[in-house]
């Protein structure tokens, strides 16, 4: 019975000790899944023993009477490896009672900055190790996570001897409470070099897988690797648990937001169109013969010999279709109805939109455009679509490397509409080349690329090619496109770098200009504020000066009025008694005047006030006896005040 790919992969990992699933699948794919050939490429010949081959190893029967101390170390254990317990009908040889061979395993367990060494018999289970670790660290067994095993699929009840561990084994202990590193806290370069564990629950096969992938692995590559393990083609894989960013299958694990270090996923198998038809027939209560007939009806191999004339079919694009978008929607739906779920993903949009999406993008995002031209009148149509275009290999390659757009040339009006669109988008030469393709060479694939700002037809692949030839020509077209595009990518990267430098320089200049403008504006505002303050101060000074002048004018007017009210100064030779009064001013100067001895004191005070020294601000003091004359009754005469014949008074500011 031929072994499944899953068993081959498990045997290869067990024999080589490789944990990287992608590397194992790479070696097996290179050997066309020939296990021995793959082992020869990575291991010495003498070490190649398959775990599945242990099923046929004869077990020596040991007699109690012949058991000695010397042969006790060479006897075989009576416990078969787990790989022997399978659904295969393998005769088991009973071993007579006798002491089994017991190996003592030296297991080093590292937890944080501590390392402990355990000596465990290989007849014990993994639970025994966890119990010993619980005694040492106090971590509950249910929360212990041990990493470093050569195999991934085991439970706590797994016997250590079935794991075929070496005598010296190092494990790493972590706990469920230990916070895992957030994927968003890591840099992209760090995540590219890290290993992500995907815990995959396969509902279709009722199995669980825990697989490790590097962060540089793309979603598409992971799905292809899972196909090698589960035998579920990529187009039939239905996933639950990927983030929204994983919708683009060209994204890497490092680029999408998944849990680290372990991310849980659920995998289901989509039901194909043929299986749906069979289920419908079975559920309708038909007989077994009818079911066999129905099975023949949906068989693809029989379907390829049917031509479009043997059964009534709806055209991929009807003759009376309204617009180009509606035509493409109808083409996609009818193509699925005819040829099943495995088909190229046709771009939903006009030819102009398809060219914009493929050829007119930046160089590092550009893809060639493939135009699929269909014609129901060609005898090659069904064979080409079922055997070539809808094969798993072609569909996958087209999805990864091309943007695919389709059109039906069966009706003349649709052909004319297509040629008009080609003339507008690609020119007359391309339209004439397509128009000259004979009907018996259809269907055809037209590869369109854009190199150095010129969109042109790279090659035309007719429908009368084999699968290998079609794949070869597609690969050649991609190689030619990539070779031509590589130099353009470098030029575009250089141009983008120059533009980035120019943008940075422009931004720096703009920032400097704005800073200078801000400084100039600040200086202008400061100058305006200074001028405004100076004007206000000048106005205030002018106002004060005017007020001072007014006060002086008023004061002068008062002094003039008081001087006019004074009687005439008596002459020196006046017949009446006179008093000569001399007054010392605060500035040190003196003023004097003659008064009649009968003149009242107020005349003296009026004289002082008329000189600009009002009594409200100054007082007149007599020296002997010292007294303030401004406090005396002003009707007293100078004679009564004994201010004669001469008197010197002092004027003092209050």
XYZ file of C-alpha atoms in Angstrom:
654
model
C 0.000 0.000 0.000
C 1.512 3.315 -1.087
C 2.306 5.600 1.810
C 0.584 8.999 2.011
C 2.542 12.212 1.773
C 1.860 12.882 5.415
C 3.504 9.583 6.424
C 6.443 10.253 4.087
C 6.911 13.717 5.600
C 6.742 12.300 9.164
C 9.299 9.586 8.318
C 11.596 12.150 6.698
C 11.437 14.475 9.736
C 11.980 11.585 12.152
C 15.021 10.266 10.271
C 16.677 13.620 9.596
C 15.674 15.487 12.772
C 14.732 18.559 10.693
C 12.074 20.771 12.320
C 11.662 23.196 9.415
C 8.639 21.910 7.504
C 9.407 24.073 4.479
C 12.943 22.656 4.207
C 11.629 19.066 4.493
C 9.048 19.647 1.778
C 11.720 21.236 -0.420
C 13.896 18.095 -0.219
C 10.909 15.801 -0.829
C 9.686 17.857 -3.782
C 13.185 17.740 -5.294
C 13.088 13.927 -4.980
C 9.512 13.758 -6.355
C 8.408 12.489 -2.909
C 10.738 9.485 -3.121
C 11.665 9.092 0.536
C 14.883 7.100 0.045
C 16.141 9.477 -2.618
C 15.397 12.463 -0.373
C 17.185 10.833 2.567
C 20.201 10.090 0.362
C 20.462 13.790 -0.417
C 20.695 14.922 3.231
C 21.980 11.942 5.309
C 24.751 9.331 5.203
C 23.624 5.970 3.840
C 24.218 3.979 7.025
C 21.807 6.127 9.117
C 18.732 5.768 6.904
C 16.152 3.677 8.738
C 12.530 4.667 8.285
C 10.241 4.728 11.298
C 7.623 2.917 9.226
C 10.167 0.163 8.485
C 10.316 -0.695 12.183
C 7.006 -2.443 11.682
C 8.748 -5.297 9.881
C 11.725 -5.643 12.265
C 11.599 -9.098 13.825
C 11.553 -9.150 17.595
C 13.828 -11.643 19.272
C 12.158 -14.036 21.712
C 13.993 -14.104 25.015
C 13.936 -17.162 27.252
C 14.049 -16.695 30.998
C 16.506 -19.503 31.449
C 18.999 -17.998 29.054
C 18.806 -14.495 30.450
C 22.069 -13.383 31.990
C 23.594 -10.199 33.244
C 25.615 -9.722 30.056
C 22.787 -9.945 27.542
C 20.408 -7.822 29.565
C 21.702 -4.688 27.876
C 21.241 -6.097 24.368
C 17.684 -7.347 24.642
C 14.966 -5.434 22.840
C 12.133 -3.681 24.683
C 8.689 -5.171 24.488
C 7.121 -1.756 23.693
C 6.546 -1.062 20.009
C 7.032 2.482 18.717
C 3.930 4.544 18.151
C 4.434 4.353 14.414
C 3.721 0.630 14.618
C 0.226 1.235 15.957
C -1.537 2.159 12.747
C -4.429 0.985 10.683
C -2.156 -1.321 8.620
C -2.581 -5.031 9.171
C 0.825 -5.777 10.718
C 1.357 -9.079 12.468
C 2.746 -8.577 15.928
C 5.275 -11.006 17.381
C 4.676 -11.643 21.033
C 7.668 -11.323 23.285
C 8.014 -13.783 26.097
C 8.197 -12.414 29.591
C 11.613 -11.069 30.451
C 13.253 -7.939 31.761
C 12.925 -5.184 29.083
C 15.794 -2.955 28.066
C 15.563 0.294 30.031
C 17.512 3.352 28.925
C 18.249 6.164 31.339
C 17.775 9.518 29.621
C 19.693 12.549 30.830
C 17.346 15.454 30.220
C 18.463 19.041 30.890
C 15.599 21.492 31.347
C 16.260 25.226 31.125
C 13.781 27.595 32.785
C 14.627 31.306 32.747
C 18.189 31.445 34.184
C 18.056 28.014 35.848
C 19.042 24.606 34.446
C 18.214 21.296 36.154
C 19.225 17.807 35.073
C 16.818 14.881 35.288
C 17.551 11.174 34.910
C 14.371 9.595 33.571
C 13.903 5.976 32.364
C 12.609 5.884 28.795
C 9.699 3.746 30.007
C 8.215 6.792 31.697
C 5.868 9.257 30.010
C 6.232 12.977 29.419
C 3.912 13.500 32.383
C 6.674 12.170 34.664
C 8.995 14.967 33.497
C 6.313 17.574 34.156
C 5.692 16.126 37.634
C 9.404 16.415 38.444
C 9.427 19.989 37.155
C 6.391 20.767 39.328
C 8.340 19.604 42.398
C 11.314 21.737 41.362
C 9.675 24.976 40.169
C 6.122 24.751 41.517
C 4.592 25.177 38.021
C 1.428 23.162 37.453
C 1.864 20.491 34.752
C -1.131 21.825 32.837
C 0.679 25.163 32.438
C 4.042 23.734 31.436
C 5.162 24.040 27.813
C 8.274 22.062 26.839
C 10.102 22.958 23.640
C 13.012 21.171 22.018
C 11.505 17.793 21.099
C 12.484 16.211 17.804
C 8.797 15.525 17.113
C 5.783 17.773 17.491
C 2.789 15.441 17.700
C 2.576 13.910 21.177
C 0.663 14.210 24.458
C 1.575 13.991 28.128
C 0.860 10.221 27.994
C 3.434 9.637 25.251
C 6.128 7.146 26.353
C 9.650 8.561 26.053
C 10.967 5.448 24.296
C 8.588 6.066 21.387
C 10.188 9.466 20.778
C 13.618 7.845 20.140
C 15.402 10.520 22.129
C 19.191 10.598 22.374
C 20.797 9.959 25.734
C 21.446 13.672 26.209
C 18.451 15.939 25.537
C 18.004 19.645 26.269
C 14.504 21.106 26.667
C 13.249 24.642 27.302
C 10.413 25.207 29.773
C 7.923 28.038 29.451
C 4.603 28.655 31.167
C 1.162 29.626 29.988
C 1.309 32.702 32.243
C 4.422 33.964 30.449
C 3.199 36.818 28.257
C 3.909 36.151 24.624
C 5.587 38.823 22.579
C 3.081 41.021 20.770
C 3.490 40.851 17.031
C 3.023 44.623 16.818
C 5.915 45.228 19.252
C 8.468 43.594 16.912
C 10.174 45.268 13.994
C 9.582 43.932 10.499
C 13.219 42.833 10.100
C 13.032 40.911 13.392
C 9.833 39.124 12.366
C 11.352 38.081 9.031
C 14.009 36.068 10.886
C 11.696 34.566 13.522
C 9.838 31.247 13.441
C 6.047 31.363 13.689
C 4.139 28.305 14.877
C 0.794 27.618 13.213
C -1.538 25.267 15.089
C -3.825 23.965 12.340
C -6.986 21.982 13.034
C -7.847 19.954 9.914
C -11.562 19.233 10.185
C -11.654 17.319 6.904
C -9.062 14.760 8.034
C -9.818 15.150 11.764
C -6.169 15.921 12.578
C -4.172 18.637 14.302
C -0.816 19.996 13.128
C 1.646 22.330 14.789
C 4.000 23.547 12.060
C 6.814 26.090 12.167
C 7.371 28.589 9.357
C 9.855 31.463 9.001
C 8.480 34.993 8.899
C 9.612 35.332 5.260
C 7.178 32.607 4.154
C 4.229 33.853 2.074
C 0.616 32.785 2.608
C 0.562 31.179 -0.855
C 3.670 29.104 -0.064
C 2.188 27.979 3.261
C -1.015 26.832 1.565
C 1.003 24.863 -0.994
C 3.010 23.241 1.826
C -0.223 22.357 3.630
C -1.429 20.725 0.408
C 1.600 18.428 0.590
C 0.592 17.401 4.137
C -3.204 17.218 3.914
C -3.720 16.442 0.191
C -6.214 19.326 0.063
C -5.506 21.397 -3.096
C -5.087 25.109 -2.561
C -8.270 25.925 -4.453
C -10.281 23.670 -2.113
C -8.731 25.008 1.115
C -11.135 27.008 3.265
C -9.421 28.799 6.174
C -10.736 30.383 9.355
C -8.447 32.447 11.540
C -6.297 34.436 9.094
C -6.366 38.232 9.626
C -7.848 40.463 6.939
C -4.383 41.388 5.645
C -3.853 37.721 4.663
C -6.355 38.144 1.809
C -3.318 39.073 -0.297
C -1.613 35.679 -0.533
C 1.675 37.296 -1.571
C 2.034 38.753 1.958
C 4.551 37.162 4.329
C 3.896 36.021 7.898
C 6.024 38.936 9.098
C 3.855 41.428 7.218
C 0.472 40.309 8.603
C -0.811 40.688 12.143
C -0.908 37.164 13.613
C -0.346 35.918 17.141
C 3.218 35.121 18.184
C 4.637 32.578 18.877
C 1.568 30.368 18.176
C -1.384 31.215 15.916
C -4.482 28.973 15.704
C -6.142 28.214 12.361
C -9.038 26.064 11.187
C -8.856 24.286 7.816
C -11.814 22.851 5.899
C -12.126 21.341 2.456
C -14.432 23.089 0.012
C -16.947 20.907 -1.763
C -16.284 20.725 -5.517
C -18.935 21.208 -8.162
C -18.834 17.547 -9.231
C -19.253 16.281 -5.663
C -22.236 18.613 -5.208
C -23.909 17.066 -8.254
C -23.250 13.558 -6.922
C -24.638 14.491 -3.503
C -27.764 15.919 -5.152
C -28.266 12.696 -7.117
C -27.727 10.510 -4.030
C -30.091 12.619 -1.923
C -32.842 12.349 -4.561
C -33.371 8.643 -3.805
C -32.044 7.330 -7.125
C -30.923 3.745 -7.511
C -27.327 2.574 -7.535
C -27.315 2.269 -11.330
C -28.576 5.803 -11.670
C -25.826 6.975 -9.341
C -23.181 5.283 -11.488
C -24.669 6.925 -14.571
C -24.607 10.293 -12.816
C -21.024 9.719 -11.806
C -20.138 9.178 -15.446
C -21.994 12.332 -16.439
C -19.899 14.568 -14.205
C -16.592 12.845 -14.996
C -14.212 15.409 -16.442
C -12.381 12.912 -18.651
C -15.612 12.121 -20.516
C -16.540 15.771 -20.687
C -13.524 16.766 -22.749
C -14.736 14.774 -25.729
C -18.008 16.692 -25.856
C -18.113 19.620 -28.280
C -20.264 22.661 -28.001
C -22.650 21.220 -30.589
C -23.311 17.981 -28.632
C -25.205 19.800 -25.900
C -26.946 23.098 -25.685
C -24.748 25.652 -23.935
C -25.077 29.315 -23.158
C -22.342 31.407 -24.717
C -19.744 32.760 -22.328
C -20.763 36.213 -23.564
C -24.258 36.421 -25.104
C -24.753 38.299 -28.339
C -27.117 40.892 -26.869
C -25.044 41.811 -23.814
C -25.387 45.445 -22.761
C -21.919 46.529 -21.669
C -18.409 45.207 -21.166
C -18.669 44.804 -17.380
C -21.856 42.752 -17.618
C -20.223 40.630 -20.320
C -17.264 39.791 -18.069
C -19.510 38.884 -15.138
C -21.485 36.532 -17.404
C -18.257 35.025 -18.788
C -16.958 34.238 -15.308
C -20.221 32.620 -14.148
C -20.691 30.542 -17.301
C -17.040 29.437 -17.274
C -17.497 28.080 -13.724
C -20.713 26.311 -14.752
C -18.901 24.605 -17.630
C -15.479 23.763 -16.247
C -15.792 23.743 -12.447
C -14.298 25.640 -9.525
C -10.662 25.219 -10.568
C -10.268 27.947 -13.158
C -8.223 31.103 -13.725
C -9.388 34.122 -11.782
C -10.643 36.461 -14.489
C -10.242 40.156 -13.770
C -13.654 41.806 -13.403
C -13.409 45.044 -15.321
C -12.910 46.477 -18.758
C -9.807 45.867 -20.860
C -8.678 49.377 -19.969
C -9.082 48.579 -16.248
C -7.173 45.302 -16.651
C -4.272 47.092 -18.365
C -4.313 49.724 -15.639
C -4.261 47.018 -12.933
C -1.434 45.008 -14.520
C 0.805 46.897 -16.955
C 0.381 50.494 -15.868
C 1.362 50.135 -12.211
C 4.766 50.988 -10.689
C 7.539 48.715 -11.932
C 7.910 46.760 -8.681
C 4.139 46.027 -8.628
C 3.678 45.350 -12.337
C 2.496 42.029 -13.761
C 2.004 40.898 -17.370
C -1.574 40.674 -18.632
C -2.922 37.471 -20.187
C -5.985 37.767 -22.413
C -7.857 34.481 -22.815
C -9.732 34.397 -26.145
C -12.567 31.854 -26.232
C -14.493 30.497 -29.236
C -17.224 27.876 -28.970
C -16.873 26.864 -32.616
C -13.325 25.572 -32.132
C -12.851 21.828 -31.547
C -9.962 22.624 -29.203
C -12.077 24.584 -26.730
C -13.189 21.842 -24.316
C -9.841 20.016 -24.359
C -7.858 23.223 -23.810
C -10.083 24.459 -20.966
C -10.452 21.172 -19.073
C -6.986 19.688 -19.543
C -4.765 22.769 -19.743
C -6.272 26.054 -18.619
C -8.090 24.598 -15.592
C -5.292 22.337 -14.378
C -4.070 22.990 -10.851
C -0.534 23.857 -11.984
C -1.589 26.345 -14.668
C -4.196 28.015 -12.442
C -1.677 28.461 -9.612
C 1.009 29.818 -11.941
C -1.380 32.248 -13.616
C -2.641 33.486 -10.246
C 0.866 34.126 -8.944
C 2.420 35.721 -12.036
C -0.291 37.219 -14.266
C -3.465 39.277 -14.326
C -5.932 37.218 -16.381
C -8.691 38.776 -18.483
C -11.072 36.854 -20.767
C -13.300 37.450 -23.764
C -15.554 35.328 -25.993
C -15.178 35.761 -29.773
C -17.998 33.352 -30.692
C -20.394 36.082 -31.816
C -19.227 38.550 -34.440
C -20.627 41.569 -32.590
C -18.565 40.666 -29.485
C -15.475 40.142 -31.640
C -15.938 43.582 -33.195
C -16.374 45.155 -29.759
C -13.189 43.462 -28.507
C -11.117 44.515 -31.550
C -12.311 48.098 -31.096
C -11.149 48.069 -27.462
C -7.779 46.539 -28.468
C -7.305 49.212 -31.159
C -7.956 51.961 -28.613
C -5.681 50.483 -25.927
C -2.913 48.684 -27.871
C -3.035 50.082 -31.392
C -3.918 48.861 -34.880
C -0.985 46.428 -35.180
C -2.084 44.433 -32.131
C -5.712 44.425 -33.316
C -4.714 43.105 -36.773
C -2.544 40.377 -35.203
C -5.458 39.205 -33.045
C -7.907 39.375 -35.957
C -5.643 37.107 -38.035
C -5.735 34.267 -35.463
C -7.602 31.374 -37.114
C -10.628 29.869 -35.376
C -9.014 26.402 -35.320
C -6.135 27.904 -33.306
C -8.509 29.197 -30.641
C -8.693 29.315 -27.646
C -5.533 31.393 -27.370
C -3.602 33.210 -24.649
C -2.174 36.640 -25.507
C 0.581 37.867 -23.179
C 0.789 41.678 -22.954
C 3.590 43.493 -21.150
C 4.713 47.083 -20.626
C 8.420 47.819 -20.879
C 9.921 51.321 -21.081
C 6.526 53.044 -21.308
C 5.430 50.874 -24.266
C 2.547 48.404 -23.913
C 2.886 45.615 -26.478
C 2.009 41.987 -27.236
C 4.853 39.766 -25.996
C 3.613 36.429 -27.358
C 0.511 34.553 -28.537
C 0.003 30.983 -27.270
C -2.445 29.031 -29.466
C -4.798 26.359 -28.150
C -3.093 23.443 -29.932
C -0.282 23.072 -27.370
C 0.399 20.434 -24.745
C 0.366 21.052 -21.011
C 4.162 20.976 -20.789
C 4.528 23.296 -23.750
C 1.975 25.718 -22.314
C 3.755 25.766 -18.950
C 7.131 26.230 -20.648
C 5.910 29.161 -22.715
C 4.308 30.805 -19.688
C 7.517 30.443 -17.668
C 9.523 31.807 -20.596
C 7.177 34.806 -20.866
C 7.599 35.535 -17.147
C 11.395 35.239 -17.409
C 11.534 37.599 -20.381
C 9.227 40.029 -18.590
C 11.275 39.934 -15.362
C 14.590 40.338 -17.219
C 13.287 43.378 -19.074
C 11.656 44.733 -15.948
C 14.660 44.397 -13.632
C 16.534 47.309 -15.203
C 13.357 49.402 -15.206
C 12.821 48.596 -11.525
C 16.339 49.806 -10.760
C 15.723 52.967 -12.775
C 12.402 53.536 -11.032
C 13.989 52.959 -7.629
C 16.710 55.475 -8.515
C 14.061 57.914 -9.737
C 12.004 57.426 -6.581
C 15.148 57.948 -4.496
C 15.885 61.185 -6.372
C 12.294 62.303 -5.951
C 12.459 61.477 -2.257
C 15.660 63.507 -1.892
C 14.049 66.355 -3.825
C 10.942 66.169 -1.638
C 13.106 66.253 1.464
C 15.060 69.219 0.097
C 11.852 71.017 -0.871
C 10.404 70.288 2.562
C 13.568 71.586 4.237
C 13.539 74.696 2.038
C 9.850 75.236 2.741
C 10.449 74.826 6.472
C 13.410 77.235 6.337
C 11.361 79.716 4.313
C 8.503 79.505 6.785
C 10.944 79.970 9.673
C 12.438 83.046 7.983
C 8.977 84.415 7.285
C 8.006 83.792 10.896
C 11.140 85.612 12.116
C 10.490 88.498 9.739
C 6.892 88.702 10.867
C 8.011 88.647 14.521
C 10.503 91.442 13.831
C 7.836 93.447 12.004
C 5.380 93.017 14.866
C 8.064 93.916 17.398
C 8.963 97.040 15.423
C 5.341 98.044 15.120
C 4.862 97.494 18.833
C 7.967 99.578 19.602
C 6.806 102.407 17.311
C 3.395 102.261 18.870
C 4.874 102.498 22.383
C 7.120 105.406 21.333
C 4.169 107.217 19.792
C 2.118 106.672 22.913
C 4.987 107.883 25.119
C 5.489 110.906 22.889
C 1.806 111.691 22.993
C 1.853 111.294 26.753
C 4.827 113.646 27.026
C 3.113 116.152 24.789
C 0.011 115.887 26.884
C 1.972 116.357 30.092
C 3.839 119.273 28.570
C 0.619 120.897 27.505
C -0.835 120.361 30.952
C 2.306 121.822 32.464
C 2.111 124.805 30.179
C -1.514 125.261 31.089
C -0.683 125.053 34.772
C 2.141 127.528 34.339
C -0.117 129.830 32.378
C -2.756 129.604 35.090
C -0.117 130.126 37.729
C 1.290 133.083 35.872
C -2.170 134.518 35.475
C -2.771 134.118 39.179
C 0.565 135.741 39.963
C -0.251 138.622 37.596
C -3.645 139.060 39.229
C -2.118 139.090 42.704
C 0.545 141.588 41.627
C -2.161 143.882 40.272
C -4.062 143.684 43.569
C -1.020 144.844 45.563
C -0.780 148.600 46.412
C 2.077 150.594 44.983
C 5.441 150.095 46.675
C 6.137 153.209 48.850
C 9.253 155.185 47.917
C 12.353 155.420 50.054
C 11.521 158.945 51.176
C 7.888 158.215 52.015
C 6.645 160.414 54.856
C 4.955 157.370 56.369
C 6.816 154.731 58.315
C 7.936 151.924 56.066
C 9.288 148.396 56.594
C 11.898 146.889 54.343
C 11.199 143.134 53.974
C 13.793 140.803 52.478
C 12.757 137.177 51.681
C 15.198 134.290 51.059
C 13.804 131.873 48.468
C 14.329 128.039 48.593
C 16.733 128.332 45.647
C 18.970 130.651 47.716
C 18.062 133.872 45.943
C 16.449 136.873 47.637
C 13.509 139.117 46.808
C 12.680 142.277 48.670
C 10.038 145.065 48.808
C 9.056 148.041 50.866
C 5.722 148.014 52.678
C 3.992 150.662 54.756
C 4.175 149.845 58.387
C 0.390 149.973 58.457
C 0.068 147.410 55.644
C -1.660 144.128 56.686
C 0.165 140.792 56.615
C -1.883 139.576 53.647
C -0.135 142.156 51.397
C 3.159 140.540 52.272
C 1.770 137.058 51.535
C 0.183 138.262 48.279
C 3.578 139.652 47.247
C 5.207 136.274 47.879
C 2.375 134.452 46.005
C 2.707 136.887 43.051
C 6.303 135.732 42.675
C 5.077 132.159 42.114
C 5.095 130.852 45.646
C 1.478 130.304 46.750
C 0.794 129.844 50.400
C -0.792 126.450 49.760
C 2.669 125.183 48.874
C 4.987 127.413 50.892
C 5.183 128.956 54.320
C 6.888 132.231 55.389
C 9.016 131.980 58.519
C 10.289 134.801 60.753
C 13.701 134.162 62.220
C 13.383 135.814 65.655
C 11.317 134.809 67.309
C 10.818 131.867 64.911
C 7.246 131.727 63.744
C 5.172 130.804 60.719
C 3.579 133.985 59.457
C 1.129 132.057 57.208
C -0.580 130.800 60.372
C -1.108 134.303 61.840
C -4.154 136.449 61.209
C -3.581 138.211 57.921
C -5.262 141.485 59.095
C -2.465 142.197 61.540
C -0.224 144.952 60.367
C 3.479 144.654 59.924
C 3.936 147.082 62.765
C 1.861 144.901 65.067
C 3.949 141.933 64.035
C 7.111 143.961 64.707
C 8.368 143.419 61.157
C 10.219 146.771 60.911
C 12.323 148.653 60.086
C 14.011 145.746 58.298
C 13.275 142.086 58.481
C 14.637 139.012 56.664
C 12.154 136.189 56.204
C 12.660 132.645 54.978
C 10.423 130.987 52.396
C 10.144 127.244 52.990
C 8.326 124.626 50.921
C 5.639 122.826 52.753
